[in-house]
Short mmCIF file of C-alpha atoms in Angstrom, two decimals:
data_model
loop_
_atom_site.label_atom_id
_atom_site.label_comp_id
_atom_site.label_asym_id
_atom_site.label_seq_id
_atom_site.Cartn_x
_atom_site.Cartn_y
_atom_site.Cartn_z
CA MET A 1 94.59 107.50 119.36
CA ASN A 2 97.53 105.53 117.97
CA GLY A 3 96.87 102.43 115.89
CA LEU A 4 94.80 101.30 112.92
CA GLN A 5 91.04 100.97 112.97
CA ALA A 6 88.48 100.27 110.23
CA LYS A 7 84.81 101.18 110.47
CA HIS A 8 82.10 99.93 108.09
CA PHE A 9 84.83 99.12 105.56
CA THR A 10 83.69 97.75 102.21
CA ALA A 11 86.10 96.73 99.45
CA GLY A 12 86.30 94.80 96.21
CA TYR A 13 85.32 95.69 92.67
CA PRO A 14 82.97 98.45 91.45
CA ARG A 15 80.18 95.93 90.81
CA LYS A 16 81.07 93.28 93.37
CA ASN A 17 81.99 93.68 97.01
CA ILE A 18 84.36 91.11 98.49
CA ILE A 19 84.57 92.75 101.92
CA SER A 20 81.28 94.10 103.24
CA ASP A 21 80.72 96.45 106.18
CA LEU A 22 83.83 95.23 108.01
CA SER A 23 84.85 96.84 111.28
CA ILE A 24 88.26 96.10 112.77
CA PRO A 25 89.07 97.00 116.37
CA LYS A 26 92.27 98.96 116.88
CA LEU A 27 95.48 97.26 115.77
CA ALA A 28 98.27 98.54 117.98
CA ARG A 29 101.63 99.91 116.94
CA GLY A 30 104.56 97.62 117.59
CA GLU A 31 102.50 94.49 116.88
CA ILE A 32 102.12 92.00 114.05
CA THR A 33 98.58 91.09 112.99
CA ALA A 34 98.19 87.89 110.97
CA LEU A 35 95.35 87.80 108.47
CA LEU A 36 93.97 84.25 108.24
CA GLY A 37 91.25 82.58 106.23
CA PRO A 38 90.69 80.08 103.42
CA ASN A 39 91.21 80.88 99.75
CA GLY A 40 88.67 83.41 98.52
CA SER A 41 87.93 84.80 101.97
CA GLY A 42 89.08 88.32 101.03
CA LYS A 43 92.52 88.51 102.63
CA SER A 44 94.41 89.93 99.65
CA THR A 45 91.46 92.16 98.72
CA LEU A 46 91.44 93.64 102.21
CA LEU A 47 95.20 94.20 102.18
CA ARG A 48 95.10 95.97 98.80
CA ALA A 49 92.19 98.11 99.95
CA LEU A 50 94.06 99.12 103.10
CA ALA A 51 96.89 100.24 100.81
CA GLY A 52 94.53 102.26 98.64
CA LEU A 53 95.03 100.02 95.60
CA SER A 54 91.44 98.87 95.13
CA HIS A 55 87.95 100.28 95.39
CA ALA A 56 86.82 100.79 99.00
CA THR A 57 84.44 102.82 101.15
CA GLY A 58 84.12 103.45 104.88
CA GLU A 59 86.56 104.78 107.45
CA LEU A 60 90.18 103.72 107.83
CA LEU A 61 91.82 105.49 110.74
CA LEU A 62 95.59 105.53 111.22
CA ASP A 63 96.49 107.30 114.46
CA GLY A 64 93.12 109.03 114.25
CA GLN A 65 93.57 110.28 110.67
CA ASP A 66 91.19 108.90 108.03
CA LEU A 67 93.34 107.48 105.23
CA MET A 68 90.26 107.30 103.00
CA GLN A 69 90.22 111.09 102.86
CA GLN A 70 93.86 111.37 101.77
CA PRO A 71 95.18 111.42 98.19
CA PHE A 72 96.98 108.21 97.27
CA ALA A 73 100.40 109.91 97.22
CA GLU A 74 99.85 111.16 100.78
CA ARG A 75 98.70 107.75 102.00
CA ALA A 76 101.72 106.08 100.38
CA LYS A 77 104.07 108.08 102.62
CA ASN A 78 102.82 106.12 105.63
CA VAL A 79 101.51 102.90 104.11
CA VAL A 80 103.70 100.36 102.30
CA TYR A 81 102.25 97.31 100.55
CA LEU A 82 104.36 94.32 99.50
CA PRO A 83 102.60 92.06 96.96
CA GLN A 84 103.25 88.34 96.67
CA SER A 85 105.84 88.94 93.93
CA LEU A 86 107.79 91.88 92.55
CA PRO A 87 107.04 93.14 89.03
CA ALA A 88 108.82 91.09 86.37
CA GLY A 89 111.48 92.46 84.06
CA VAL A 90 113.00 95.07 86.39
CA HIS A 91 116.69 95.31 85.40
CA LEU A 92 118.17 97.01 88.46
CA HIS A 93 120.79 95.96 90.95
CA VAL A 94 119.33 94.94 94.31
CA LEU A 95 121.12 97.84 96.00
CA GLU A 96 119.79 100.31 93.42
CA SER A 97 116.23 99.07 93.81
CA ILE A 98 116.29 99.61 97.57
CA VAL A 99 117.79 103.09 97.20
CA VAL A 100 114.98 103.90 94.73
CA ALA A 101 112.44 102.70 97.32
CA GLN A 102 114.09 104.88 99.95
CA ARG A 103 113.89 107.92 97.69
CA ALA A 104 110.21 107.18 97.00
CA SER A 105 109.52 107.97 100.65
CA GLY A 106 111.45 111.22 100.58
CA GLY A 107 114.81 109.87 101.71
CA ARG A 108 118.04 111.16 100.19
CA TYR A 109 120.91 109.00 99.05
CA SER A 110 124.11 109.27 101.07
CA GLU A 111 126.90 107.07 102.38
CA LYS A 112 124.88 106.71 105.57
CA SER A 113 121.81 105.52 103.64
CA GLU A 114 123.91 103.01 101.69
CA ALA A 115 125.26 101.66 104.99
CA GLU A 116 121.67 101.37 106.27
CA VAL A 117 120.67 99.43 103.15
CA MET A 118 123.64 97.07 103.47
CA THR A 119 122.84 96.48 107.16
CA LEU A 120 119.26 95.59 106.25
CA LEU A 121 120.42 93.24 103.48
CA ASP A 122 122.80 91.60 105.92
CA GLN A 123 120.00 91.09 108.44
CA LEU A 124 117.97 89.39 105.70
CA GLY A 125 120.95 87.24 104.74
CA ILE A 126 121.18 88.60 101.19
CA SER A 127 124.01 91.16 101.37
CA HIS A 128 125.88 89.02 98.83
CA LEU A 129 123.15 89.84 96.31
CA ALA A 130 123.59 93.64 96.53
CA LEU A 131 125.07 93.90 93.02
CA SER A 132 122.91 91.17 91.47
CA TYR A 133 120.11 92.11 89.08
CA LEU A 134 116.53 91.68 90.23
CA ASP A 135 115.53 89.84 87.07
CA GLN A 136 118.18 87.21 87.77
CA LEU A 137 116.98 86.31 91.26
CA SER A 138 114.90 83.37 92.42
CA GLY A 139 111.36 83.90 93.66
CA GLY A 140 112.45 83.61 97.30
CA GLN A 141 115.32 86.06 96.82
CA LYS A 142 112.94 88.55 95.20
CA GLN A 143 110.60 88.29 98.18
CA LEU A 144 113.47 89.11 100.53
CA VAL A 145 114.48 92.10 98.39
CA GLY A 146 110.87 93.26 98.39
CA LEU A 147 110.83 93.11 102.16
CA ALA A 148 114.02 95.19 102.28
CA GLN A 149 112.43 97.74 99.92
CA SER A 150 109.41 97.94 102.22
CA LEU A 151 111.32 98.30 105.48
CA ILE A 152 113.73 100.93 104.15
CA ARG A 153 110.76 103.23 103.52
CA GLN A 154 110.04 103.28 107.28
CA PRO A 155 106.24 103.02 107.02
CA SER A 156 103.73 103.49 109.80
CA LEU A 157 101.63 100.67 108.33
CA LEU A 158 103.35 97.69 106.67
CA LEU A 159 101.16 95.35 104.61
CA LEU A 160 102.69 92.01 103.58
CA ASP A 161 100.78 89.68 101.25
CA GLU A 162 102.11 86.14 101.73
CA PRO A 163 105.77 87.18 102.11
CA LEU A 164 106.79 83.60 102.95
CA SER A 165 105.25 81.76 100.00
CA ALA A 166 108.54 81.22 98.12
CA LEU A 167 110.80 80.75 101.15
CA ASP A 168 112.07 77.54 102.72
CA LEU A 169 111.39 76.74 106.38
CA ASN A 170 114.65 78.28 107.61
CA TYR A 171 113.99 81.59 105.88
CA GLN A 172 110.32 81.63 106.89
CA PHE A 173 111.24 81.70 110.57
CA HIS A 174 114.22 83.99 109.97
CA VAL A 175 112.09 86.53 108.11
CA MET A 176 109.23 86.47 110.62
CA ASP A 177 111.69 86.96 113.48
CA LEU A 178 113.15 89.97 111.63
CA VAL A 179 109.71 91.40 110.82
CA ARG A 180 108.71 91.06 114.47
CA LYS A 181 111.93 92.75 115.61
CA GLU A 182 111.57 95.61 113.11
CA THR A 183 107.88 96.05 113.94
CA ARG A 184 108.74 96.55 117.59
CA GLN A 185 111.84 98.68 117.12
CA ARG A 186 110.20 100.97 114.57
CA ASN A 187 106.87 100.95 116.46
CA ILE A 188 104.91 100.27 113.28
CA ILE A 189 101.72 98.34 112.53
CA THR A 190 102.32 95.21 110.48
CA VAL A 191 99.53 93.21 108.85
CA VAL A 192 100.63 90.00 107.15
CA VAL A 193 98.69 87.42 105.13
CA VAL A 194 99.87 83.89 105.92
CA HIS A 195 98.49 80.45 105.12
CA ASP A 196 100.50 78.55 107.72
CA ILE A 197 98.44 78.78 110.90
CA ASN A 198 101.43 77.76 113.01
CA ILE A 199 103.35 80.78 111.71
CA ALA A 200 100.54 82.94 113.06
CA LEU A 201 100.59 81.13 116.39
CA HIS A 202 104.34 81.52 116.79
CA HIS A 203 104.98 85.00 115.41
CA ALA A 204 101.82 87.13 115.51
CA ASP A 205 100.57 89.27 118.37
CA HIS A 206 97.05 89.50 116.97
CA VAL A 207 94.95 87.53 114.50
CA LEU A 208 92.07 88.50 112.23
CA MET A 209 90.21 85.52 110.78
CA LEU A 210 88.10 86.07 107.66
CA GLN A 211 85.49 83.96 105.91
CA ASN A 212 83.52 85.07 102.86
CA GLY A 213 84.58 88.68 103.39
CA GLN A 214 83.38 88.74 106.99
CA LEU A 215 85.42 89.02 110.18
CA ILE A 216 84.79 85.77 112.04
CA ALA A 217 87.12 86.37 114.99
CA ASP A 218 89.86 88.69 116.20
CA GLY A 219 92.15 88.64 119.20
CA LYS A 220 95.29 86.95 120.43
CA PRO A 221 96.37 83.94 118.34
CA GLU A 222 95.45 81.33 120.95
CA GLU A 223 92.04 82.95 121.45
CA VAL A 224 91.21 82.95 117.72
CA ILE A 225 92.84 79.72 116.53
CA THR A 226 90.75 77.03 118.20
CA PRO A 227 89.23 73.67 117.20
CA VAL A 228 85.89 75.46 116.79
CA SER A 229 87.21 78.17 114.45
CA LEU A 230 89.26 75.65 112.46
CA ALA A 231 86.12 73.58 111.88
CA GLN A 232 83.92 76.58 111.09
CA VAL A 233 86.30 78.46 108.79
CA TYR A 234 88.55 75.78 107.29
CA GLY A 235 86.31 72.72 107.54
CA VAL A 236 88.96 70.63 109.33
CA ARG A 237 89.12 68.75 112.58
CA GLY A 238 92.08 70.24 114.41
CA ARG A 239 93.51 70.49 117.89
CA ILE A 240 95.99 72.77 119.61
CA GLU A 241 98.79 71.06 121.49
CA ARG A 242 102.01 72.28 123.01
CA CYS A 243 105.41 71.11 121.84
CA THR A 244 108.28 70.18 124.17
CA GLN A 245 109.22 73.89 124.34
CA GLY A 246 105.72 74.83 125.45
CA ARG A 247 104.70 76.48 122.19
CA PRO A 248 101.18 75.88 120.85
CA GLN A 249 100.88 74.15 117.49
CA VAL A 250 98.00 73.08 115.29
CA LEU A 251 97.56 69.43 114.43
CA ILE A 252 94.99 68.47 111.79
CA ASP A 253 93.24 65.12 112.20
CA GLY A 254 90.97 65.23 109.16
CA LEU A 255 88.03 66.95 107.52
CA VAL A 256 84.78 67.92 109.19
CA GLU A 257 82.11 65.44 108.23
CA HIS A 258 78.94 67.15 107.10
CA SER A 259 75.71 65.33 107.65
CA VAL A 260 73.59 64.66 104.55
CA SER A 261 69.85 65.23 104.98
#
């Protein structure tokens, strides 16, 4: 059975669970799943737990194999996690850092691998930064380099924690288009945390919506992102309308008014 599935998954800290008894239906290869929810809902905790970076229990099946039973080094061969920002103080050229990431997944350096790295940098629009040092880049540039480091490792499961937070509107759409293309071409499973609900509507194939560590809804974006779910999870009055190109978009009219007893 190809895909990712979680059963009775619990994650958080040794003395405090953030995610409790969560079950996720199969996430298919070749698709992007957007992880939505308000601050504190458990999105980043879930992503780190999927990567094996925080305490978790339960089953986590990737193509039928339980990742929870694998040593971290074995899991890391198939699962790549990109945090919101790269570690500070790394004094490497961009090109060197991506080659290091490639080697971390068992790849060997060659002229062919360098050409592959440069092609990826060109697709991300940062080939001109190949010989720049990581610690001299802007936050947005570092996010793009981090994405290149992740993709070059050719994971089966790609986990992206707010990869658009430091990018302008142009790069947000550019990067999501590239992630969608690479997800399909490489036939991988991509799970991405985003705050912009319209990004999820436009670029995701599937949506998981969390609230207080619980899965509130899952399915296609237009099935999950509704006025009802926006009111329940985010506490806003919203509506879904279509733009002149026929694409759905969320419009927020205000906050949900709670009655006082």
